[in-house]
Amino acid sequence: MWVKQAFRDYYKPKLKRELKRDPNQEEMDQRFEEIYSQVNCILLAGVLEGVAIYFYEIARFSKQELDGFREHPEEYLFEQFGGGNYKLNFYEGPSFIVCVNFKPKGEPSGLTCYLKKREKILTLPDLIPQIHPIR
């Protein structure tokens, strides 16, 4: 599973320090499940502005919502938000775990076009409820 691989650098070193040895696969799987059960995510959309890509928060997902698209994240992102550059930031409570990048192929959605027309500093609270409610 891509999520477990992405989290590996987050949980394996901590587990190794706690155990004072290399953890076996069962111990790593157990630690992953502990962390994953508390995970939440923030989705950022990339917008090309000049020569740089700026990323803006467009949605937040609970673990239950993530489970709904975990097997096919690029398809989900394309269906919901269109093609483009996306970053999915994972958190264990307030602690950052990892950022996973996605680039679904296809036309950008109206969201990306909307973000391009805005000034560099956005106030997204007005926009976010129209896209995906933040909980």
Tab-separated table of C-alpha atoms in Angstrom:
chain	number	residue	atom	x	y	z
A	1	MET	CA	0.000	0.000	0.000
A	2	TRP	CA	1.445	3.380	-1.029
A	3	VAL	CA	0.407	5.048	2.234
A	4	LYS	CA	2.366	2.564	4.350
A	5	GLN	CA	5.458	3.101	2.185
A	6	ALA	CA	5.073	6.888	2.385
A	7	PHE	CA	4.807	6.751	6.200
A	8	ARG	CA	7.786	4.414	6.641
A	9	ASP	CA	10.394	7.143	7.215
A	10	TYR	CA	8.115	8.616	9.888
A	11	TYR	CA	7.422	5.558	12.007
A	12	LYS	CA	10.382	3.204	11.493
A	13	PRO	CA	13.146	5.384	13.075
A	14	LYS	CA	10.972	6.159	16.114
A	15	LEU	CA	10.122	2.495	16.540
A	16	LYS	CA	13.779	1.506	16.175
A	17	ARG	CA	14.766	3.969	18.933
A	18	GLU	CA	12.026	2.683	21.228
A	19	LEU	CA	12.930	-0.983	20.709
A	20	LYS	CA	16.712	-0.359	20.589
A	21	ARG	CA	16.873	-2.759	17.642
A	22	ASP	CA	15.542	-3.100	14.120
A	23	PRO	CA	11.791	-3.719	14.259
A	24	ASN	CA	10.401	-6.794	12.543
A	25	GLN	CA	7.645	-6.556	9.939
A	26	GLU	CA	4.874	-7.349	12.416
A	27	GLU	CA	6.012	-4.544	14.748
A	28	MET	CA	6.215	-2.084	11.855
A	29	ASP	CA	2.753	-3.089	10.626
A	30	GLN	CA	1.339	-2.617	14.123
A	31	ARG	CA	2.929	0.843	14.460
A	32	PHE	CA	1.640	1.855	11.041
A	33	GLU	CA	-1.907	0.846	12.011
A	34	GLU	CA	-1.664	2.847	15.254
A	35	ILE	CA	-0.605	5.958	13.352
A	36	TYR	CA	-2.954	5.461	10.407
A	37	SER	CA	-5.967	5.128	12.700
A	38	GLN	CA	-5.421	8.766	13.779
A	39	VAL	CA	-4.396	10.267	10.439
A	40	ASN	CA	-5.875	13.368	8.841
A	41	CYS	CA	-4.912	15.077	5.585
A	42	ILE	CA	-4.785	18.473	3.961
A	43	LEU	CA	-4.982	18.738	0.174
A	44	LEU	CA	-3.186	21.592	-1.567
A	45	ALA	CA	-3.605	22.567	-5.227
A	46	GLY	CA	-0.685	23.966	-7.189
A	47	VAL	CA	-1.136	27.068	-9.295
A	48	LEU	CA	1.560	28.270	-11.686
A	49	GLU	CA	2.220	31.954	-11.071
A	50	GLY	CA	5.055	33.291	-13.188
A	51	VAL	CA	7.930	30.843	-12.817
A	52	ALA	CA	6.808	29.367	-9.477
A	53	ILE	CA	4.067	27.012	-8.377
A	54	TYR	CA	2.172	28.161	-5.286
A	55	PHE	CA	0.125	25.657	-3.311
A	56	TYR	CA	-3.184	26.564	-1.705
A	57	GLU	CA	-5.223	24.514	0.741
A	58	ILE	CA	-8.442	23.348	-0.862
A	59	ALA	CA	-9.682	20.463	1.316
A	60	ARG	CA	-9.210	18.500	4.518
A	61	PHE	CA	-9.870	14.796	4.896
A	62	SER	CA	-10.442	12.574	7.898
A	63	LYS	CA	-9.140	9.001	7.935
A	64	GLN	CA	-12.595	7.761	6.932
A	65	GLU	CA	-12.687	10.094	3.926
A	66	LEU	CA	-9.151	9.083	2.947
A	67	ASP	CA	-10.178	5.416	3.072
A	68	GLY	CA	-12.781	6.214	0.412
A	69	PHE	CA	-10.150	7.091	-2.202
A	70	ARG	CA	-6.945	5.532	-0.842
A	71	GLU	CA	-6.821	2.802	-3.499
A	72	HIS	CA	-7.083	5.247	-6.445
A	73	PRO	CA	-6.016	8.717	-5.276
A	74	GLU	CA	-5.152	10.172	-8.696
A	75	GLU	CA	-8.511	9.136	-10.143
A	76	TYR	CA	-10.304	10.677	-7.170
A	77	LEU	CA	-8.345	13.927	-7.402
A	78	PHE	CA	-9.047	14.188	-11.121
A	79	GLU	CA	-12.773	13.480	-10.687
A	80	GLN	CA	-13.153	15.964	-7.827
A	81	PHE	CA	-10.681	18.702	-8.737
A	82	GLY	CA	-9.450	18.118	-12.316
A	83	GLY	CA	-5.910	17.696	-13.599
A	84	GLY	CA	-2.977	19.542	-12.111
A	85	ASN	CA	-0.455	19.480	-9.280
A	86	TYR	CA	-1.605	18.397	-5.840
A	87	LYS	CA	0.072	17.801	-2.500
A	88	LEU	CA	-1.579	15.590	0.084
A	89	ASN	CA	-0.098	16.370	3.503
A	90	PHE	CA	-0.578	13.711	6.173
A	91	TYR	CA	-0.710	14.470	9.896
A	92	GLU	CA	-0.842	12.410	13.066
A	93	GLY	CA	-2.792	14.865	15.183
A	94	PRO	CA	-0.803	18.104	14.826
A	95	SER	CA	2.436	16.310	13.799
A	96	PHE	CA	3.391	16.331	10.126
A	97	ILE	CA	4.059	12.853	8.718
A	98	VAL	CA	4.731	13.210	5.002
A	99	CYS	CA	3.717	14.992	1.818
A	100	VAL	CA	2.758	12.921	-1.231
A	101	ASN	CA	2.595	14.612	-4.634
A	102	PHE	CA	0.052	13.748	-7.324
A	103	LYS	CA	-0.204	14.994	-10.907
A	104	PRO	CA	-3.406	13.679	-12.462
A	105	LYS	CA	-3.343	14.193	-16.209
A	106	GLY	CA	-6.158	16.158	-17.771
A	107	GLU	CA	-7.698	19.574	-17.951
A	108	PRO	CA	-7.582	21.717	-14.819
A	109	SER	CA	-10.892	22.205	-13.061
A	110	GLY	CA	-12.701	25.465	-12.574
A	111	LEU	CA	-10.966	25.623	-9.193
A	112	THR	CA	-7.519	25.893	-10.760
A	113	CYS	CA	-8.742	28.509	-13.210
A	114	TYR	CA	-10.335	30.417	-10.325
A	115	LEU	CA	-7.129	30.309	-8.294
A	116	LYS	CA	-5.087	31.579	-11.265
A	117	LYS	CA	-7.307	34.648	-11.571
A	118	ARG	CA	-6.968	35.556	-7.899
A	119	GLU	CA	-4.185	37.576	-6.352
A	120	LYS	CA	-1.225	35.699	-4.912
A	121	ILE	CA	-2.542	35.908	-1.342
A	122	LEU	CA	-5.885	34.119	-1.248
A	123	THR	CA	-8.588	34.049	1.317
A	124	LEU	CA	-9.900	30.555	0.744
A	125	PRO	CA	-12.527	30.267	3.505
A	126	ASP	CA	-15.099	31.632	1.056
A	127	LEU	CA	-14.013	29.159	-1.619
A	128	ILE	CA	-13.455	25.985	0.402
A	129	PRO	CA	-17.076	25.255	1.449
A	130	GLN	CA	-18.051	25.248	-2.223
A	131	ILE	CA	-15.420	22.610	-2.997
A	132	HIS	CA	-15.186	20.341	0.022
A	133	PRO	CA	-16.341	21.271	3.494
A	134	ILE	CA	-13.567	21.416	6.091
A	135	ARG	CA	-14.396	19.618	9.273
